[in-house]
């Protein structure tokens, strides 16, 4: 099937990977900010929340749209994948949706409520909970795609709709996603806060979050083993995937150094690169499989839409990208230019 | 197996959840389309005249819009997932065919979100006119994304751009699918509805404020919203007429259900009001106007209009909701068109009469009519398409997910949307109350402080 519009298929795959990366890098950090709010208390908390509100306010909706793009690419370009995932992962996807709704609404309501009174506590509660919950569900879904328990021929309810995702590995990946996003947010927010005690508080959070991410990463590997998913041998077999993972881990001391020397942009670049490397390693290991299944995997090459659809989709993405990317660049330039 | 208490069949639960999600989202989507233009008009007046009141109106509106837009964005995301979560078989076949309008919708929505971020937060950082232009971009991209989504819905009513061979789509042509025979009339009707509903709802709120706490801020806001709503409401009947003629030609059964027209006949009567009885095949308590249906559907009072009896009973949509919703839509639309005529006459010829108490009360009473018509219109088009999810191609029952226990997600979503409705309404109330405190031009005149 590879001979069918190979170039346009690659364009679509490229946009899918790009959208997922940007969703994790940008929206991931927005979720991470909510995770960090758990660890805020005392008199600094209001100031820290103010920084988060100012940093997220103008951009969170744009960051969120990468998710919609992923969904559209999936159901247009790989309809069988979208349909299969929607059926068997109905529960974690619905759970994630509720998180998406709660997070967006509570963040906006907190900022725009005309009266800043007791209701702020309710918004913050929802905001924090949904900021933890949504990445957790996202990780669970990604884990379920990797694990290979999705079985279209499943007879029972549990086998069809619970076992694909309610296993140690997807759950561990959910925890890892929370830690990873919190880590990103902490590093980004250092540059958003004024020098002094506030900035130092985010530096400390970044250190803790990076350690938590490494720890959660270890748990992911252990739980993969428990689930019979031989992740370590797979990584060992693939030089590129292994290289990505090693580079991401071994560059951590560089990040810590940058944090200590208050090199904001170096720290941001390193953290962004580490997240990209982790995702790239995972994608490389997965490729070309989208969903692992016992009866045979769904891949980019056996589950794509007809050629004409792919060509149209690719052009829509290219032309759409020509509008979106400059606009996005402008958005970030307008709101992030002071801190340099 | 999980315990299913048979509160609700899975198919019914899936349909209820979809209807609820669409019905919730459409309110926010409509506001998201129309409000940016209202803000842009006021903002433009401010840039041109420098009068503080226009600035205040635009600012006060923008804070409300931020709340509506965020809620619309997340409920729209929920819908893009629910299409698959509830109707996986539909999306598996329809995705490659109507993915194109959805990918354009994604693009337009993306631009809208970026522009909104710039507009809401960038007032102090951007050149005034650039800032205004970005506000216009929010509106244009909002309307475009509305058009694209309705294209996809129009395709479900007028499937085209593929051949259906042995239960599979072949020879897919995404461009022909997107520009299906219904896309123009349906999307025009929806865009106008958004402006009509939002314009009159906003005008109604400001009219209420004018009755109790008159101020220049509310007066200007009232005038702008009324103007926009009235213009849309005047064009809407014409657009509805085009849509009805298209439906008569391509979905005669749907038209017959809307009108509860049982017997194929020439000089077909239009039945105003009434309750259809599908078993007895008659309409009770309706007022027939001879020949009017033939005229509206075909442009000729002598034309033959197909009746329900010409179609197998199993293919009929549920008559009662479709007929009643259609009557509500047309009734509200007619009332608003009348109010629009009066409003435009006042705005052009008798501006002083706009402050007349009786007129203000009339506009207050009309506050919900536009949204009522909008929701009723979606009931007509969606319930009227049943039992099909893709008209004459795939039944809704074939498309539903095999996952049992769908009543639970339905109840969950109902609770969430109910809660959100209450919170958003409460937020708006607080916002409107705070306007008088936060904006100088909104201070009640004549010392009528409460």
Short mmCIF file of N, CA, C and O in Angstrom, two decimals, chain A residues 57-58 60-62 64-69 71-72 75-76 79-80 82-83 86-87 90-91 93-94 96-98 100-101 104-105 108-109 111-116 119 123 126 157 161 305-306 308-309 312-313 316 319-320 323-324 327-328 330-331 334-335 337-338, chain B residues 2 63 66-67 69-71 74 77-78 80-81 83-85 88 91-92 95-96 99-100 102-104 106-107 109-110 113-114 116-118 120-122 125-126 130 172-175 401-404 406 409 412-413 416-417 419-420 423-424 426-427 430-431 434:
data_model
loop_
_atom_site.label_atom_id
_atom_site.label_comp_id
_atom_site.label_asym_id
_atom_site.label_seq_id
_atom_site.Cartn_x
_atom_site.Cartn_y
_atom_site.Cartn_z
N UNK A 57 -2.90 32.64 30.05
CA UNK A 57 -4.09 33.32 29.56
C UNK A 57 -4.16 33.49 28.05
O UNK A 57 -5.10 32.99 27.42
N UNK A 58 -3.18 34.15 27.46
CA UNK A 58 -3.32 34.42 26.03
C UNK A 58 -3.11 33.19 25.14
O UNK A 58 -3.50 33.22 23.99
N UNK A 60 -3.39 29.53 26.08
CA UNK A 60 -3.80 28.14 26.36
C UNK A 60 -4.80 27.62 25.32
O UNK A 60 -4.77 26.44 24.96
N UNK A 61 -5.67 28.50 24.82
CA UNK A 61 -6.66 28.00 23.87
C UNK A 61 -5.99 27.58 22.57
O UNK A 61 -6.31 26.54 22.00
N UNK A 62 -5.03 28.39 22.11
CA UNK A 62 -4.30 28.02 20.89
C UNK A 62 -3.54 26.71 21.12
O UNK A 62 -3.54 25.81 20.27
N UNK A 64 -4.28 24.35 23.05
CA UNK A 64 -5.23 23.25 23.16
C UNK A 64 -5.65 22.73 21.79
O UNK A 64 -5.98 21.55 21.63
N UNK A 65 -5.63 23.60 20.77
CA UNK A 65 -6.18 23.21 19.46
C UNK A 65 -5.33 22.14 18.78
O UNK A 65 -5.80 21.43 17.89
N UNK A 66 -4.06 21.98 19.20
CA UNK A 66 -3.27 20.89 18.61
C UNK A 66 -3.97 19.56 18.82
O UNK A 66 -3.87 18.66 17.99
N UNK A 67 -4.67 19.42 19.93
CA UNK A 67 -5.39 18.17 20.20
C UNK A 67 -6.50 17.95 19.17
O UNK A 67 -6.69 16.83 18.67
N UNK A 68 -7.20 19.04 18.85
CA UNK A 68 -8.28 18.91 17.86
C UNK A 68 -7.69 18.52 16.51
O UNK A 68 -8.23 17.70 15.78
N UNK A 69 -6.52 19.11 16.19
CA UNK A 69 -5.86 18.78 14.93
C UNK A 69 -5.51 17.29 14.89
O UNK A 69 -5.69 16.62 13.86
N UNK A 71 -7.03 14.85 16.42
CA UNK A 71 -8.27 14.10 16.24
C UNK A 71 -8.73 14.15 14.78
O UNK A 71 -9.08 13.13 14.18
N UNK A 72 -8.66 15.34 14.19
CA UNK A 72 -9.12 15.49 12.80
C UNK A 72 -8.22 14.69 11.86
O UNK A 72 -8.71 14.00 10.96
N UNK A 75 -9.22 10.98 12.25
CA UNK A 75 -10.45 10.43 11.67
C UNK A 75 -10.54 10.66 10.18
O UNK A 75 -11.24 9.93 9.49
N UNK A 76 -9.80 11.63 9.65
CA UNK A 76 -9.80 11.79 8.20
C UNK A 76 -8.80 10.84 7.55
O UNK A 76 -9.12 10.17 6.57
N UNK A 79 -9.14 6.51 9.51
CA UNK A 79 -10.45 6.38 10.15
C UNK A 79 -10.61 5.10 10.97
O UNK A 79 -11.26 5.10 12.01
N UNK A 80 -9.98 4.02 10.50
CA UNK A 80 -10.13 2.76 11.22
C UNK A 80 -9.49 2.86 12.60
O UNK A 80 -10.00 2.30 13.58
N UNK A 82 -9.11 5.66 14.40
CA UNK A 82 -9.96 6.52 15.23
C UNK A 82 -11.15 5.75 15.75
O UNK A 82 -11.51 5.82 16.93
N UNK A 83 -11.76 4.98 14.86
CA UNK A 83 -12.94 4.23 15.22
C UNK A 83 -12.61 3.14 16.25
O UNK A 83 -13.30 2.98 17.26
N UNK A 86 -11.75 4.73 19.61
CA UNK A 86 -12.94 5.30 20.25
C UNK A 86 -13.80 4.23 20.89
O UNK A 86 -14.44 4.47 21.91
N UNK A 87 -13.84 3.06 20.28
CA UNK A 87 -14.68 1.99 20.83
C UNK A 87 -14.03 1.42 22.09
O UNK A 87 -14.62 1.41 23.16
N UNK A 90 -13.13 3.89 25.13
CA UNK A 90 -14.22 4.82 25.41
C UNK A 90 -14.07 5.42 26.82
O UNK A 90 -14.21 6.63 27.00
N UNK A 91 -13.76 4.59 27.78
CA UNK A 91 -13.77 5.05 29.17
C UNK A 91 -12.65 6.06 29.45
O UNK A 91 -12.93 7.17 29.91
N UNK A 93 -11.01 7.83 27.34
CA UNK A 93 -11.19 9.02 26.50
C UNK A 93 -12.28 9.94 27.07
O UNK A 93 -12.13 11.16 27.11
N UNK A 94 -13.39 9.33 27.51
CA UNK A 94 -14.44 10.14 28.12
C UNK A 94 -13.91 10.82 29.38
O UNK A 94 -14.17 12.01 29.62
N UNK A 96 -10.89 11.69 29.94
CA UNK A 96 -10.00 12.77 29.53
C UNK A 96 -10.81 13.99 29.09
O UNK A 96 -10.46 15.13 29.42
N UNK A 97 -11.90 13.73 28.36
CA UNK A 97 -12.74 14.83 27.88
C UNK A 97 -13.29 15.66 29.04
O UNK A 97 -13.30 16.88 28.99
N UNK A 98 -13.75 14.95 30.07
CA UNK A 98 -14.28 15.68 31.23
C UNK A 98 -13.19 16.56 31.83
O UNK A 98 -13.44 17.68 32.25
N UNK A 100 -10.65 17.84 30.13
CA UNK A 100 -10.43 18.96 29.19
C UNK A 100 -11.46 20.06 29.45
O UNK A 100 -11.14 21.26 29.54
N UNK A 101 -12.72 19.64 29.62
CA UNK A 101 -13.80 20.61 29.84
C UNK A 101 -13.57 21.35 31.16
O UNK A 101 -13.60 22.58 31.23
N UNK A 104 -10.35 23.83 31.08
CA UNK A 104 -10.53 25.06 30.31
C UNK A 104 -11.49 26.01 30.99
O UNK A 104 -11.24 27.21 31.11
N UNK A 105 -12.62 25.47 31.44
CA UNK A 105 -13.64 26.32 32.06
C UNK A 105 -13.13 26.91 33.37
O UNK A 105 -13.24 28.11 33.60
N UNK A 108 -10.59 29.71 32.89
CA UNK A 108 -11.18 30.95 32.37
C UNK A 108 -12.07 31.61 33.41
O UNK A 108 -12.03 32.82 33.59
N UNK A 109 -12.88 30.81 34.11
CA UNK A 109 -13.79 31.37 35.10
C UNK A 109 -12.98 32.04 36.22
O UNK A 109 -13.34 33.09 36.73
N UNK A 111 -10.18 33.47 36.03
CA UNK A 111 -9.64 34.76 35.60
C UNK A 111 -10.73 35.80 35.38
O UNK A 111 -10.55 36.97 35.69
N UNK A 112 -11.87 35.39 34.83
CA UNK A 112 -12.86 36.36 34.36
C UNK A 112 -14.04 36.58 35.29
O UNK A 112 -14.91 37.39 34.98
N UNK A 113 -14.09 35.86 36.38
CA UNK A 113 -15.19 36.13 37.31
C UNK A 113 -15.09 37.58 37.78
O UNK A 113 -14.03 38.03 38.20
N UNK A 114 -16.21 38.30 37.65
CA UNK A 114 -16.19 39.73 37.95
C UNK A 114 -15.96 39.98 39.44
O UNK A 114 -15.47 41.03 39.83
N UNK A 115 -16.31 39.03 40.27
CA UNK A 115 -16.12 39.17 41.71
C UNK A 115 -15.06 38.17 42.14
O UNK A 115 -15.22 36.97 41.94
N UNK A 116 -13.98 38.68 42.70
CA UNK A 116 -12.92 37.75 43.13
C UNK A 116 -13.17 37.40 44.60
O UNK A 116 -12.61 38.02 45.50
N UNK A 119 -15.55 32.08 45.50
CA UNK A 119 -15.67 31.16 44.37
C UNK A 119 -14.30 30.83 43.78
O UNK A 119 -14.14 29.79 43.14
N UNK A 123 -12.91 27.36 41.73
CA UNK A 123 -12.26 27.29 40.41
C UNK A 123 -10.88 26.67 40.54
O UNK A 123 -10.49 25.82 39.74
N UNK A 126 -11.05 22.88 40.98
CA UNK A 126 -11.32 22.20 39.71
C UNK A 126 -10.12 22.29 38.78
O UNK A 126 -9.78 21.33 38.09
N UNK A 157 -17.31 -7.59 28.59
CA UNK A 157 -17.18 -6.15 28.80
C UNK A 157 -15.78 -5.79 29.28
O UNK A 157 -15.12 -4.91 28.73
N UNK A 161 -13.41 -3.43 27.15
CA UNK A 161 -13.41 -2.00 27.46
C UNK A 161 -12.60 -1.61 28.69
O UNK A 161 -12.41 -0.44 28.96
N UNK A 305 -6.59 6.32 4.83
CA UNK A 305 -7.75 6.61 3.98
C UNK A 305 -7.33 6.52 2.51
O UNK A 305 -6.15 6.47 2.20
N UNK A 306 -8.32 6.49 1.59
CA UNK A 306 -7.98 6.45 0.17
C UNK A 306 -7.12 7.65 -0.25
O UNK A 306 -7.12 8.69 0.40
N UNK A 308 -7.17 9.95 -2.51
CA UNK A 308 -7.70 11.28 -2.77
C UNK A 308 -7.94 12.05 -1.46
O UNK A 308 -7.69 13.24 -1.38
N UNK A 309 -8.39 11.32 -0.45
CA UNK A 309 -8.59 11.94 0.85
C UNK A 309 -7.27 12.40 1.44
O UNK A 309 -7.16 13.51 1.97
N UNK A 312 -6.03 15.53 -0.26
CA UNK A 312 -6.78 16.68 0.20
C UNK A 312 -6.40 17.08 1.62
O UNK A 312 -6.25 18.26 1.93
N UNK A 313 -6.27 16.08 2.47
CA UNK A 313 -5.92 16.35 3.87
C UNK A 313 -4.54 17.00 3.95
O UNK A 313 -4.34 17.99 4.66
N UNK A 316 -4.75 20.53 2.88
CA UNK A 316 -5.41 21.33 3.92
C UNK A 316 -4.42 21.63 5.05
O UNK A 316 -4.38 22.75 5.57
N UNK A 319 -1.71 24.21 3.71
CA UNK A 319 -2.24 25.57 3.60
C UNK A 319 -2.63 26.09 4.99
O UNK A 319 -2.32 27.22 5.35
N UNK A 320 -3.29 25.23 5.77
CA UNK A 320 -3.67 25.62 7.13
C UNK A 320 -2.44 25.98 7.95
O UNK A 320 -2.42 26.99 8.66
N UNK A 323 -1.19 29.39 7.53
CA UNK A 323 -1.90 30.42 8.29
C UNK A 323 -1.54 30.33 9.77
O UNK A 323 -1.28 31.32 10.43
N UNK A 324 -1.55 29.09 10.27
CA UNK A 324 -1.46 28.90 11.72
C UNK A 324 -0.07 29.22 12.25
O UNK A 324 0.07 29.93 13.24
N UNK A 327 0.88 32.86 12.54
CA UNK A 327 0.01 33.49 13.53
C UNK A 327 0.44 33.09 14.94
O UNK A 327 0.49 33.91 15.85
N UNK A 328 0.78 31.82 15.07
CA UNK A 328 1.20 31.32 16.37
C UNK A 328 2.51 31.97 16.80
O UNK A 328 2.70 32.37 17.95
N UNK A 330 3.56 34.85 15.89
CA UNK A 330 3.24 36.24 16.26
C UNK A 330 2.67 36.30 17.67
O UNK A 330 3.07 37.15 18.48
N UNK A 331 1.77 35.37 17.97
CA UNK A 331 1.15 35.33 19.31
C UNK A 331 2.22 35.21 20.39
O UNK A 331 2.24 35.94 21.37
N UNK A 334 4.39 38.36 20.69
CA UNK A 334 3.75 39.50 21.36
C UNK A 334 3.78 39.31 22.88
O UNK A 334 4.03 40.24 23.63
N UNK A 335 3.51 38.08 23.32
CA UNK A 335 3.36 37.89 24.76
C UNK A 335 4.61 37.42 25.48
O UNK A 335 4.67 37.46 26.70
N UNK A 337 7.84 38.48 24.64
CA UNK A 337 9.05 39.19 24.24
C UNK A 337 9.71 39.95 25.38
O UNK A 337 10.88 40.28 25.29
N UNK A 338 8.98 40.24 26.46
CA UNK A 338 9.58 41.07 27.51
C UNK A 338 10.69 40.37 28.27
O UNK A 338 11.56 41.00 28.82
N UNK B 2 -21.36 -5.47 33.18
CA UNK B 2 -21.70 -4.49 34.20
C UNK B 2 -23.21 -4.48 34.37
O UNK B 2 -23.95 -4.85 33.46
N UNK B 63 -15.13 40.72 28.07
CA UNK B 63 -14.98 39.85 29.25
C UNK B 63 -16.01 38.73 29.24
O UNK B 63 -15.72 37.60 29.62
N UNK B 66 -14.98 36.09 26.57
CA UNK B 66 -13.91 35.18 26.98
C UNK B 66 -14.49 33.94 27.65
O UNK B 66 -14.06 32.82 27.40
N UNK B 67 -15.50 34.15 28.50
CA UNK B 67 -16.12 33.03 29.20
C UNK B 67 -16.86 32.12 28.21
O UNK B 67 -16.70 30.90 28.22
N UNK B 69 -16.39 31.89 24.98
CA UNK B 69 -15.51 31.27 24.00
C UNK B 69 -14.80 30.06 24.59
O UNK B 69 -14.72 29.01 23.94
N UNK B 70 -14.32 30.18 25.81
CA UNK B 70 -13.62 29.05 26.43
C UNK B 70 -14.56 27.86 26.58
O UNK B 70 -14.20 26.72 26.26
N UNK B 71 -15.79 28.13 27.03
CA UNK B 71 -16.74 27.04 27.20
C UNK B 71 -17.06 26.41 25.84
O UNK B 71 -17.17 25.20 25.72
N UNK B 74 -14.03 24.15 24.63
CA UNK B 74 -13.89 22.82 25.24
C UNK B 74 -15.09 21.93 24.92
O UNK B 74 -14.93 20.72 24.71
N UNK B 77 -14.44 20.58 21.54
CA UNK B 77 -13.47 19.49 21.58
C UNK B 77 -14.18 18.20 21.98
O UNK B 77 -13.94 17.14 21.39
N UNK B 78 -15.04 18.31 22.97
CA UNK B 78 -15.78 17.14 23.42
C UNK B 78 -16.54 16.54 22.23
O UNK B 78 -16.53 15.32 22.03
N UNK B 80 -15.83 16.65 19.03
CA UNK B 80 -14.99 15.98 18.04
C UNK B 80 -14.61 14.57 18.52
O UNK B 80 -14.40 13.67 17.72
N UNK B 81 -14.55 14.39 19.83
CA UNK B 81 -14.31 13.04 20.36
C UNK B 81 -15.60 12.23 20.38
O UNK B 81 -15.59 11.03 20.07
N UNK B 83 -18.09 12.20 18.45
CA UNK B 83 -18.44 11.63 17.14
C UNK B 83 -17.94 10.20 17.04
O UNK B 83 -18.62 9.31 16.53
N UNK B 84 -16.71 9.98 17.53
CA UNK B 84 -16.15 8.64 17.49
C UNK B 84 -16.61 7.78 18.65
O UNK B 84 -16.90 6.60 18.50
N UNK B 85 -16.69 8.40 19.84
CA UNK B 85 -17.05 7.62 21.03
C UNK B 85 -18.46 7.06 20.90
O UNK B 85 -18.75 5.97 21.39
N UNK B 88 -18.82 5.29 16.15
CA UNK B 88 -17.56 4.92 15.51
C UNK B 88 -17.72 4.43 14.06
O UNK B 88 -16.89 4.74 13.21
N UNK B 91 -18.13 7.41 11.74
CA UNK B 91 -16.89 8.15 11.49
C UNK B 91 -15.92 7.35 10.65
O UNK B 91 -15.16 7.90 9.88
N UNK B 92 -15.95 6.03 10.82
CA UNK B 92 -15.03 5.21 10.04
C UNK B 92 -15.31 5.38 8.55
O UNK B 92 -14.39 5.44 7.73
N UNK B 95 -15.43 9.73 7.91
CA UNK B 95 -14.20 10.48 8.15
C UNK B 95 -13.45 10.83 6.87
O UNK B 95 -13.18 12.01 6.60
N UNK B 96 -13.11 9.83 6.04
CA UNK B 96 -12.36 10.15 4.83
C UNK B 96 -13.16 11.00 3.83
O UNK B 96 -12.58 11.67 3.00
N UNK B 99 -13.81 14.56 6.01
CA UNK B 99 -12.69 15.07 6.80
C UNK B 99 -12.25 16.45 6.37
O UNK B 99 -11.76 17.24 7.16
N UNK B 100 -12.47 16.76 5.07
CA UNK B 100 -11.96 18.02 4.57
C UNK B 100 -12.58 19.23 5.26
O UNK B 100 -11.84 20.08 5.76
N UNK B 102 -13.80 19.34 8.09
CA UNK B 102 -13.34 19.32 9.48
C UNK B 102 -11.91 19.81 9.60
O UNK B 102 -11.56 20.49 10.56
N UNK B 103 -11.07 19.45 8.61
CA UNK B 103 -9.69 19.95 8.74
C UNK B 103 -9.64 21.45 8.51
O UNK B 103 -8.86 22.15 9.16
N UNK B 104 -10.49 21.97 7.63
CA UNK B 104 -10.54 23.43 7.47
C UNK B 104 -11.13 24.09 8.71
O UNK B 104 -10.72 25.18 9.10
N UNK B 106 -10.78 22.97 11.69
CA UNK B 106 -9.69 22.96 12.66
C UNK B 106 -8.78 24.16 12.45
O UNK B 106 -8.40 24.85 13.40
N UNK B 107 -8.46 24.42 11.18
CA UNK B 107 -7.58 25.55 10.87
C UNK B 107 -8.23 26.87 11.28
O UNK B 107 -7.60 27.71 11.94
N UNK B 109 -10.55 27.43 13.40
CA UNK B 109 -10.69 27.49 14.85
C UNK B 109 -9.36 27.85 15.51
O UNK B 109 -9.30 28.61 16.47
N UNK B 110 -8.30 27.29 14.94
CA UNK B 110 -6.95 27.59 15.42
C UNK B 110 -6.67 29.08 15.29
O UNK B 110 -6.25 29.76 16.24
N UNK B 113 -8.64 31.02 17.81
CA UNK B 113 -8.11 30.96 19.18
C UNK B 113 -6.89 31.86 19.34
O UNK B 113 -6.74 32.56 20.34
N UNK B 114 -6.03 31.85 18.33
CA UNK B 114 -4.83 32.69 18.38
C UNK B 114 -5.25 34.16 18.40
O UNK B 114 -4.78 34.96 19.23
N UNK B 116 -8.06 35.46 19.26
CA UNK B 116 -8.77 35.83 20.49
C UNK B 116 -7.78 36.10 21.62
O UNK B 116 -7.93 37.06 22.39
N UNK B 117 -6.75 35.25 21.72
CA UNK B 117 -5.71 35.48 22.73
C UNK B 117 -5.08 36.86 22.55
O UNK B 117 -4.92 37.62 23.51
N UNK B 118 -4.76 37.18 21.28
CA UNK B 118 -4.17 38.49 21.00
C UNK B 118 -5.14 39.61 21.33
O UNK B 118 -4.77 40.64 21.89
N UNK B 120 -7.87 39.65 23.40
CA UNK B 120 -8.24 39.82 24.80
C UNK B 120 -7.10 40.35 25.66
O UNK B 120 -7.30 41.14 26.57
N UNK B 121 -5.90 39.87 25.38
CA UNK B 121 -4.80 40.19 26.27
C UNK B 121 -3.85 41.22 25.67
O UNK B 121 -2.94 41.69 26.34
N UNK B 122 -4.03 41.56 24.39
CA UNK B 122 -3.01 42.36 23.71
C UNK B 122 -3.33 43.84 23.58
O UNK B 122 -2.65 44.55 22.85
N UNK B 125 -0.49 46.01 24.26
CA UNK B 125 0.76 45.71 23.59
C UNK B 125 0.71 45.98 22.09
O UNK B 125 1.73 45.98 21.42
N UNK B 126 -0.51 46.12 21.55
CA UNK B 126 -0.64 46.22 20.10
C UNK B 126 -1.08 47.62 19.69
O UNK B 126 -1.72 48.34 20.46
N UNK B 130 -4.34 47.65 14.67
CA UNK B 130 -3.97 46.23 14.54
C UNK B 130 -4.85 45.41 15.49
O UNK B 130 -5.41 44.37 15.13
N UNK B 172 -14.11 8.07 -3.52
CA UNK B 172 -14.35 9.24 -2.67
C UNK B 172 -13.80 10.51 -3.31
O UNK B 172 -12.66 10.54 -3.79
N UNK B 173 -14.64 11.53 -3.31
CA UNK B 173 -14.22 12.85 -3.79
C UNK B 173 -14.51 13.88 -2.69
O UNK B 173 -15.63 14.39 -2.60
N UNK B 174 -13.52 14.18 -1.86
CA UNK B 174 -13.77 15.04 -0.69
C UNK B 174 -14.28 16.44 -1.05
O UNK B 174 -15.03 17.04 -0.29
N UNK B 175 -13.87 16.93 -2.23
CA UNK B 175 -14.30 18.29 -2.60
C UNK B 175 -15.80 18.28 -2.91
O UNK B 175 -16.56 19.14 -2.44
N UNK B 401 -21.92 2.89 18.86
CA UNK B 401 -20.82 2.10 19.41
C UNK B 401 -21.34 0.81 20.07
O UNK B 401 -22.43 0.82 20.64
N UNK B 402 -20.56 -0.28 19.98
CA UNK B 402 -21.00 -1.52 20.63
C UNK B 402 -20.85 -1.48 22.15
O UNK B 402 -21.26 -2.41 22.83
N UNK B 403 -20.25 -0.41 22.69
CA UNK B 403 -20.04 -0.40 24.13
C UNK B 403 -21.38 -0.32 24.88
O UNK B 403 -22.18 0.57 24.62
N UNK B 404 -21.61 -1.25 25.80
CA UNK B 404 -22.87 -1.19 26.56
C UNK B 404 -22.80 -0.16 27.70
O UNK B 404 -21.74 0.36 28.00
N UNK B 406 -24.31 2.86 27.88
CA UNK B 406 -24.10 4.25 27.44
C UNK B 406 -24.89 5.25 28.27
O UNK B 406 -24.65 6.45 28.18
N UNK B 409 -22.31 7.42 30.64
CA UNK B 409 -21.71 8.67 30.13
C UNK B 409 -22.76 9.74 29.85
O UNK B 409 -22.49 10.93 30.06
N UNK B 412 -23.51 11.41 33.07
CA UNK B 412 -22.33 12.18 33.46
C UNK B 412 -22.27 13.50 32.70
O UNK B 412 -22.11 14.58 33.28
N UNK B 413 -22.43 13.41 31.39
CA UNK B 413 -22.38 14.62 30.58
C UNK B 413 -23.55 15.56 30.91
O UNK B 413 -23.39 16.78 30.91
N UNK B 416 -22.60 17.40 34.00
CA UNK B 416 -21.55 18.39 33.75
C UNK B 416 -22.12 19.61 33.04
O UNK B 416 -21.87 20.76 33.42
N UNK B 417 -22.93 19.37 32.00
CA UNK B 417 -23.45 20.50 31.23
C UNK B 417 -24.48 21.30 32.03
O UNK B 417 -24.56 22.51 31.90
N UNK B 419 -24.40 21.68 35.28
CA UNK B 419 -23.57 22.44 36.21
C UNK B 419 -22.95 23.66 35.50
O UNK B 419 -22.98 24.79 36.00
N UNK B 420 -22.38 23.40 34.30
CA UNK B 420 -21.74 24.49 33.56
C UNK B 420 -22.74 25.57 33.19
O UNK B 420 -22.43 26.77 33.24
N UNK B 423 -23.32 27.65 36.22
CA UNK B 423 -22.17 28.49 36.56
C UNK B 423 -22.03 29.65 35.56
O UNK B 423 -21.81 30.80 35.96
N UNK B 424 -22.18 29.34 34.26
CA UNK B 424 -22.02 30.41 33.27
C UNK B 424 -23.11 31.47 33.46
O UNK B 424 -22.83 32.68 33.41
N UNK B 426 -24.63 32.26 36.19
CA UNK B 426 -24.29 32.98 37.42
C UNK B 426 -23.15 33.97 37.17
O UNK B 426 -23.17 35.12 37.62
N UNK B 427 -22.15 33.52 36.40
CA UNK B 427 -21.03 34.39 36.08
C UNK B 427 -21.49 35.61 35.30
O UNK B 427 -21.03 36.73 35.53
N UNK B 430 -23.20 38.07 37.59
CA UNK B 430 -22.20 38.81 38.36
C UNK B 430 -21.51 39.85 37.48
O UNK B 430 -21.23 40.98 37.92
N UNK B 431 -21.22 39.44 36.26
CA UNK B 431 -20.53 40.32 35.33
C UNK B 431 -21.38 41.54 35.03
O UNK B 431 -20.91 42.68 35.07
N UNK B 434 -21.54 43.89 37.82
CA UNK B 434 -20.29 44.60 38.09
C UNK B 434 -20.01 45.69 37.06
O UNK B 434 -19.18 46.56 37.30
#
